[in-house]
């Protein structure tokens, strides 16, 4: 177990954050290709939603499974193995001649990500020391920075090279594998220490050494269920902006494909800053307070966004991205706080299963856009952050 008084291992933290950026950059290639694939393969919005669904379901639903398994068995070599699967997926994505081959390539990318995320979060847990919120934020900043590259890749690469431009993603995978191989000796040593500490804590568990261990089991289950639901709702809205807002900008504001990437990029880039500062502020003000602020606090801007003139879209969507993603890393730390003996599963449930459930939202939004129109659906999606008010029901993480 990570000790609150131990020192943060910054080289390891920065290295795993870099790999997180490379991993999520490969995932970002998929939605970045949507405008290109829509034209080259003549895809419908439902098919685009299905691509996002397959990516998120494979990369998300498998995360708690991998996390639960690795909580019981040490699997450090799974880190480079998962990245190898992503490399295969990137090759398939670049050369897929039709929709079904595209889905197969996306599955490989998703599985690679599913293997990486729980193990990556465990590396962060070991390297965090006493700065849990800060460490998780550094890690998530890497991932969000990778996701932010999607719109830039569309504007600078895919508009000019087309689908074949995805082959550049293999360089991301190769570099990530090299970094992970360098981290393995340290990680294996920490896993051995962790197993010994788990055995000692298991013997002393009857004494109830932490706040949540003294709480009743049903209350912990309720808190975990509510947290997954909140992340689920946030991922629906995030999917709407990340996948479909560019089509809304083209339809309602008359922007070109390249121009439509700018507001999406601002949303994601501001989210990177929000992710970092959210974790830092959570160490000071509490995990629950930041979760409430990040989801419910974004509601007014989300409701306002569909009604703004183009000039105001840029600053508002940037502030919106900062606020709503300020609770991204905090949710993972809160889940680990609820389940201190099952770090992998806790991370998988918040960054995995909840986002997999959110992937259903991508399919639903795509179907709704085909049926009712992009403007109507983006207006309806603006109400999603309101469910963040339920975060008030979460138990406090601060010891009374």
Coordinates of C-alpha atoms in Angstrom, one line a residue:
X1 CA 0.0 0.0 0.0
X2 CA 1.1 3.5 -0.7
X3 CA 2.1 5.3 2.4
X4 CA 0.9 8.8 3.0
X5 CA 4.3 10.0 4.3
X6 CA 6.4 8.5 1.5
X7 CA 8.1 10.6 -1.2
X8 CA 6.6 11.0 -4.7
X9 CA 8.8 9.3 -7.3
X10 CA 8.6 12.0 -10.1
X11 CA 10.7 10.2 -12.8
X12 CA 8.4 7.2 -12.7
X13 CA 5.3 9.5 -12.5
X14 CA 6.4 11.5 -15.5
X15 CA 7.3 8.3 -17.5
X16 CA 4.0 6.6 -17.0
X17 CA 2.2 9.9 -17.8
X18 CA 4.1 10.0 -21.1
X19 CA 3.0 6.5 -21.9
X20 CA -0.6 7.5 -21.0
X21 CA -0.3 10.3 -23.5
X22 CA 1.0 8.0 -26.2
X23 CA -1.8 5.4 -25.5
X24 CA -4.6 8.0 -25.5
X25 CA -3.1 9.6 -28.6
X26 CA -3.7 6.3 -30.4
X27 CA -7.2 6.2 -29.1
X28 CA -7.7 9.8 -30.3
X29 CA -6.8 8.8 -33.8
X30 CA -10.2 7.0 -34.1
X31 CA -12.6 9.9 -33.5
X32 CA -10.1 12.2 -35.3
X33 CA -10.7 10.1 -38.4
X34 CA -14.5 10.4 -38.2
X35 CA -14.9 13.2 -40.8
X36 CA -12.5 11.4 -43.2
X37 CA -14.1 8.0 -42.8
X38 CA -17.6 9.5 -43.2
X39 CA -16.7 10.6 -46.7
X40 CA -14.2 7.9 -47.8
X41 CA -16.2 4.9 -46.6
X42 CA -19.6 6.6 -46.8
X43 CA -20.5 6.0 -43.1
X44 CA -23.7 7.0 -41.4
X45 CA -23.8 8.7 -38.0
X46 CA -25.0 5.3 -36.5
X47 CA -21.9 3.6 -37.9
X48 CA -19.7 6.4 -36.5
X49 CA -21.4 5.9 -33.2
X50 CA -20.8 2.1 -33.4
X51 CA -17.1 2.7 -34.0
X52 CA -16.9 4.8 -30.9
X53 CA -19.0 2.2 -29.0
X54 CA -16.6 -0.6 -30.0
X55 CA -13.6 1.4 -29.0
X56 CA -15.0 2.4 -25.6
X57 CA -16.6 -0.9 -24.8
X58 CA -13.4 -2.9 -25.4
X59 CA -11.1 -0.3 -23.8
X60 CA -13.5 0.3 -20.9
X61 CA -15.5 -2.7 -20.0
X62 CA -12.4 -4.9 -19.9
X63 CA -10.6 -2.5 -17.5
X64 CA -12.3 -3.6 -14.3
X65 CA -11.8 -7.2 -15.4
X66 CA -8.1 -6.7 -15.9
X67 CA -7.9 -4.7 -12.7
X68 CA -9.6 -7.3 -10.6
X69 CA -7.4 -10.0 -12.0
X70 CA -4.2 -8.1 -11.5
X71 CA -5.2 -7.2 -8.0
X72 CA -4.8 -10.9 -7.2
X73 CA -1.9 -11.7 -9.5
X74 CA 1.1 -9.5 -10.4
X75 CA 1.2 -8.9 -14.2
X76 CA 3.9 -6.3 -14.9
X77 CA 4.6 -7.7 -18.4
X78 CA 1.1 -7.0 -19.4
X79 CA 2.0 -3.3 -19.8
X80 CA 4.2 -3.7 -22.9
X81 CA 2.0 -6.6 -24.2
X82 CA -1.1 -4.3 -24.2
X83 CA 0.8 -1.6 -26.1
X84 CA 1.7 -4.3 -28.7
X85 CA -2.0 -4.9 -29.3
X86 CA -2.5 -1.2 -29.9
X87 CA 0.3 -1.2 -32.4
X88 CA -1.5 -4.0 -34.4
X89 CA -4.7 -2.0 -34.2
X90 CA -3.1 1.1 -35.6
X91 CA -1.8 -0.8 -38.6
X92 CA -5.3 -2.2 -39.2
X93 CA -6.9 1.3 -38.9
X94 CA -4.6 2.8 -41.5
X95 CA -5.4 0.1 -44.1
X96 CA -9.0 -1.0 -43.3
X97 CA -10.9 -1.1 -46.7
X98 CA -14.4 -1.3 -45.2
X99 CA -16.5 -0.7 -42.1
X100 CA -16.1 -4.2 -40.5
X101 CA -12.4 -4.4 -40.9
X102 CA -12.3 -0.9 -39.3
X103 CA -14.2 -2.3 -36.3
X104 CA -11.7 -5.2 -35.9
X105 CA -8.8 -2.7 -35.8
X106 CA -10.6 -0.6 -33.2
X107 CA -11.0 -3.7 -31.0
X108 CA -7.3 -4.2 -30.9
X109 CA -6.7 -0.6 -30.0
X110 CA -9.4 -0.8 -27.3
X111 CA -8.0 -4.1 -25.8
X112 CA -4.5 -2.6 -25.6
X113 CA -5.8 0.4 -23.7
X114 CA -7.9 -1.8 -21.4
X115 CA -4.8 -3.6 -20.3
X116 CA -2.7 -0.5 -19.9
X117 CA -5.0 1.7 -17.8
X118 CA -5.5 -0.4 -14.6
X119 CA -1.8 -1.3 -14.5
X120 CA -0.8 2.3 -15.3
X121 CA -3.0 3.6 -12.4
X122 CA -1.3 1.1 -10.1
X123 CA 2.2 2.4 -11.1
X124 CA 0.9 5.9 -10.2
X125 CA -0.4 4.6 -6.9
X126 CA 3.0 3.3 -6.0
X127 CA 4.8 6.5 -7.2
X128 CA 2.4 9.0 -5.6
X129 CA 3.7 9.0 -2.0
X130 CA 1.6 11.4 0.0
X131 CA 0.4 13.4 -3.0
X132 CA -2.4 11.2 -4.3
X133 CA -4.4 13.9 -6.0
X134 CA -1.4 15.5 -7.6
X135 CA 0.1 12.2 -8.8
X136 CA -3.2 11.0 -10.4
X137 CA -3.5 14.5 -12.0
X138 CA -0.1 14.3 -13.6
X139 CA -1.0 10.8 -14.9
X140 CA -4.4 11.9 -16.3
X141 CA -2.9 15.1 -17.8
X142 CA -0.8 12.8 -20.0
X143 CA -3.9 10.9 -21.1
X144 CA -6.0 14.1 -21.7
X145 CA -3.1 15.7 -23.6
X146 CA -3.1 12.6 -25.9
X147 CA -6.8 12.9 -26.4
X148 CA -6.4 16.6 -27.2
X149 CA -4.2 15.7 -30.2
X150 CA -7.2 14.3 -32.0
X151 CA -8.5 17.5 -33.6
X152 CA -5.0 18.7 -34.4
X153 CA -4.3 15.4 -36.2
X154 CA -7.5 15.9 -38.2
X155 CA -6.6 19.4 -39.3
X156 CA -2.9 18.8 -39.9
X157 CA -2.6 15.2 -41.0
X158 CA -5.8 13.4 -41.9
X159 CA -7.4 16.2 -44.0
X160 CA -4.3 16.0 -46.2
X161 CA -3.2 12.3 -46.0
X162 CA -6.6 10.6 -45.4
X163 CA -7.0 7.3 -43.6
X164 CA -3.5 6.1 -44.3
X165 CA -2.2 8.9 -42.0
X166 CA -3.1 6.7 -39.0
X167 CA 0.1 4.7 -39.7
X168 CA 1.9 7.4 -37.8
X169 CA 0.3 6.0 -34.7
X170 CA 2.6 3.0 -34.8
X171 CA 5.4 5.3 -33.7
X172 CA 3.5 6.2 -30.6
X173 CA 3.1 2.5 -29.7
X174 CA 6.8 1.7 -30.4
X175 CA 8.0 4.5 -28.2
X176 CA 5.5 3.6 -25.4
X177 CA 6.8 0.0 -25.4
X178 CA 10.4 1.2 -25.0
X179 CA 9.5 3.4 -22.0
X180 CA 7.5 0.6 -20.3
X181 CA 10.3 -1.8 -20.7
X182 CA 12.5 0.7 -18.8
X183 CA 9.9 1.0 -16.0
X184 CA 9.5 -2.8 -15.5
X185 CA 12.4 -3.4 -13.0
X186 CA 11.1 -0.6 -10.6
X187 CA 7.5 -1.8 -11.0
X188 CA 8.3 -5.4 -10.3
X189 CA 10.1 -4.4 -7.1
X190 CA 7.1 -2.3 -5.9
X191 CA 4.7 -5.1 -6.7
X192 CA 6.6 -7.4 -4.4
X193 CA 6.6 -4.8 -1.6
X194 CA 2.8 -4.3 -2.2
X195 CA 2.1 -8.0 -1.9
X196 CA 3.9 -8.1 1.5
X197 CA 2.0 -5.0 2.7
X198 CA -1.3 -6.5 1.6
X199 CA -0.6 -9.6 3.7
X200 CA 0.2 -7.5 6.8
X201 CA -2.9 -5.3 6.3
X202 CA -5.1 -8.3 5.8
X203 CA -4.1 -9.7 9.1
X204 CA -4.9 -6.4 10.8
X205 CA -8.1 -5.6 8.9
X206 CA -10.4 -6.4 11.8
X207 CA -9.1 -3.3 13.5
X208 CA -10.4 -1.0 10.8
X209 CA -7.5 1.3 10.2
X210 CA -9.1 3.7 7.6
X211 CA -12.2 5.8 7.5
X212 CA -13.9 3.8 4.8
X213 CA -13.0 0.5 6.4
X214 CA -15.0 1.6 9.5
X215 CA -18.0 2.5 7.3
X216 CA -20.7 -0.1 6.6
X217 CA -20.2 -2.2 3.5
X218 CA -23.6 -1.1 1.9
X219 CA -22.5 2.5 2.2
X220 CA -19.3 1.8 0.4
X221 CA -21.3 0.0 -2.4
X222 CA -23.7 2.9 -2.6
X223 CA -20.9 5.4 -2.9
X224 CA -19.1 3.4 -5.6
X225 CA -22.3 2.9 -7.6
X226 CA -23.1 6.6 -7.4
X227 CA -19.5 7.5 -8.5
X228 CA -19.8 5.2 -11.5
X229 CA -23.1 6.8 -12.4
X230 CA -21.7 10.3 -12.2
X231 CA -18.7 9.4 -14.4
X232 CA -21.1 7.7 -16.8
X233 CA -23.2 10.9 -17.2
X234 CA -20.0 13.0 -17.7
X235 CA -18.7 10.6 -20.3
X236 CA -22.0 10.9 -22.2
X237 CA -21.6 14.6 -22.4
X238 CA -17.9 14.4 -23.2
X239 CA -18.7 11.9 -26.0
X240 CA -21.2 14.4 -27.4
X241 CA -18.7 17.2 -27.6
X242 CA -15.7 15.1 -28.6
X243 CA -17.4 13.0 -31.4
X244 CA -20.3 15.1 -32.7
X245 CA -19.8 18.7 -31.8
X246 CA -17.7 19.2 -34.9
X247 CA -20.6 18.1 -37.1
X248 CA -22.8 20.6 -35.2
X249 CA -20.4 23.4 -35.9
X250 CA -20.3 22.5 -39.6
X251 CA -24.1 22.3 -39.9
X252 CA -25.2 25.3 -37.7
X253 CA -22.2 27.6 -38.1
X254 CA -21.1 26.7 -41.6
X255 CA -17.5 25.9 -40.6
X256 CA -15.2 23.7 -42.6
X257 CA -13.8 20.4 -41.2
X258 CA -10.5 22.0 -40.3
X259 CA -12.2 25.1 -38.7
X260 CA -14.6 22.8 -36.7
X261 CA -11.6 21.2 -34.9
X262 CA -10.6 24.4 -33.1
X263 CA -13.5 24.6 -30.6
X264 CA -13.1 20.8 -29.9
X265 CA -9.4 21.3 -29.4
X266 CA -10.0 24.2 -27.0
X267 CA -12.4 22.0 -25.0
X268 CA -9.9 19.1 -24.8
X269 CA -6.9 21.3 -24.2
X270 CA -8.5 23.3 -21.4
X271 CA -9.6 19.9 -20.0
X272 CA -5.9 19.0 -19.6
X273 CA -5.3 22.0 -17.4
X274 CA -8.5 21.3 -15.5
X275 CA -7.4 17.7 -14.9
X276 CA -4.1 18.9 -13.4
X277 CA -5.5 21.7 -11.2
X278 CA -8.4 19.6 -10.1
X279 CA -6.2 17.0 -8.5
X280 CA -4.0 19.6 -6.9
X281 CA -7.1 21.4 -5.5
X282 CA -8.6 18.0 -4.3
X283 CA -5.5 17.5 -2.1
X284 CA -6.5 20.8 -0.4
X285 CA -10.3 21.0 -0.5
X286 CA -11.3 17.3 -0.6
X287 CA -12.1 14.8 -3.3
X288 CA -15.9 15.0 -2.9
X289 CA -15.9 18.8 -3.1
X290 CA -14.0 18.7 -6.4
X291 CA -16.3 16.1 -7.9
X292 CA -19.4 18.2 -7.1
X293 CA -17.7 21.3 -8.5
X294 CA -16.5 19.6 -11.7
X295 CA -19.8 18.1 -12.8
X296 CA -22.5 20.3 -11.4
X297 CA -20.4 23.4 -11.8
X298 CA -20.2 22.9 -15.6
X299 CA -24.0 22.9 -15.9
X300 CA -24.7 26.6 -16.6
X301 CA -22.0 26.7 -19.3
X302 CA -23.2 23.5 -20.9
X303 CA -26.8 24.8 -21.0
X304 CA -25.6 28.1 -22.6
X305 CA -23.3 26.6 -25.2
X306 CA -25.9 25.7 -27.9
X307 CA -27.3 29.2 -27.9
X308 CA -24.1 31.2 -28.3
X309 CA -22.9 33.2 -31.4
X310 CA -19.7 31.7 -32.9
X311 CA -17.5 34.4 -31.3
X312 CA -18.5 33.3 -27.8
X313 CA -18.2 29.6 -28.5
X314 CA -14.4 29.6 -28.2
X315 CA -14.0 31.1 -24.7
X316 CA -17.0 29.4 -23.2
X317 CA -16.2 25.9 -24.5
X318 CA -12.6 26.3 -23.1
X319 CA -13.9 27.2 -19.6
X320 CA -16.4 24.4 -19.8
X321 CA -13.7 21.9 -20.7
X322 CA -11.6 23.1 -17.8
X323 CA -14.4 22.8 -15.2
X324 CA -15.9 19.5 -16.3
X325 CA -12.6 17.7 -16.5
X326 CA -11.2 19.1 -13.2
X327 CA -12.8 16.1 -11.6
X328 CA -11.5 13.4 -14.0
X329 CA -8.5 12.3 -12.0
X330 CA -10.3 13.0 -8.7
X331 CA -12.9 10.4 -9.4
X332 CA -10.1 7.7 -9.7
X333 CA -8.5 8.8 -6.4
X334 CA -11.9 8.8 -4.7
X335 CA -12.6 5.2 -6.0
X336 CA -9.2 4.1 -4.7
X337 CA -10.1 5.7 -1.4
X338 CA -13.3 3.6 -1.3
X339 CA -11.4 0.4 -2.3
X340 CA -7.9 0.7 -0.9
X341 CA -7.2 -3.0 -1.2
X342 CA -8.4 -3.2 -4.8
X343 CA -6.6 -0.4 -6.6
X344 CA -6.8 -2.0 -10.1
X345 CA -10.5 -2.7 -9.9
X346 CA -11.3 0.8 -8.5
X347 CA -9.4 2.4 -11.4
X348 CA -11.0 0.1 -13.9
X349 CA -14.5 0.9 -12.7
X350 CA -14.0 4.7 -12.9
X351 CA -11.8 5.0 -16.0
X352 CA -13.1 1.8 -17.6
X353 CA -16.6 0.5 -16.9
X354 CA -18.2 3.9 -16.5
X355 CA -16.7 5.1 -19.8
X356 CA -17.9 1.9 -21.4
X357 CA -21.4 2.7 -20.3
X358 CA -20.8 6.1 -21.7
X359 CA -20.0 4.6 -25.0
X360 CA -23.6 3.5 -25.2
X361 CA -24.3 7.2 -25.2
X362 CA -22.2 7.6 -28.3
X363 CA -24.4 5.1 -30.2
X364 CA -27.6 6.6 -28.8
X365 CA -26.5 10.2 -29.8
X366 CA -25.6 9.0 -33.3
X367 CA -29.0 7.3 -33.7
X368 CA -30.7 10.4 -32.3
X369 CA -28.8 12.7 -34.7
X370 CA -29.8 10.6 -37.7
X371 CA -33.5 10.7 -36.5
X372 CA -33.9 14.2 -35.1
X373 CA -31.0 16.3 -36.3
X374 CA -27.7 17.5 -34.9
X375 CA -29.1 20.8 -33.4
X376 CA -31.8 19.2 -31.4
X377 CA -29.5 16.5 -30.0
X378 CA -26.8 18.9 -29.0
X379 CA -29.4 21.0 -27.2
X380 CA -30.7 17.9 -25.3
X381 CA -27.1 16.8 -24.4
X382 CA -26.5 20.2 -22.7
X383 CA -28.7 19.0 -19.8
X384 CA -26.4 15.9 -19.0
X385 CA -24.1 17.7 -16.5
X386 CA -27.1 18.5 -14.3
X387 CA -26.9 15.0 -12.9
X388 CA -23.7 16.1 -11.1
X389 CA -26.0 17.4 -8.3
X390 CA -26.2 13.8 -7.2
X391 CA -22.6 14.1 -6.2
X392 CA -23.8 15.8 -3.0
X393 CA -25.0 12.3 -1.8
X394 CA -21.4 11.0 -1.8
X395 CA -19.9 10.4 1.7
X396 CA -17.1 12.8 2.6
X397 CA -13.5 11.7 2.2
X398 CA -12.4 14.0 5.0
X399 CA -11.9 12.4 8.5
X400 CA -14.1 14.1 11.0

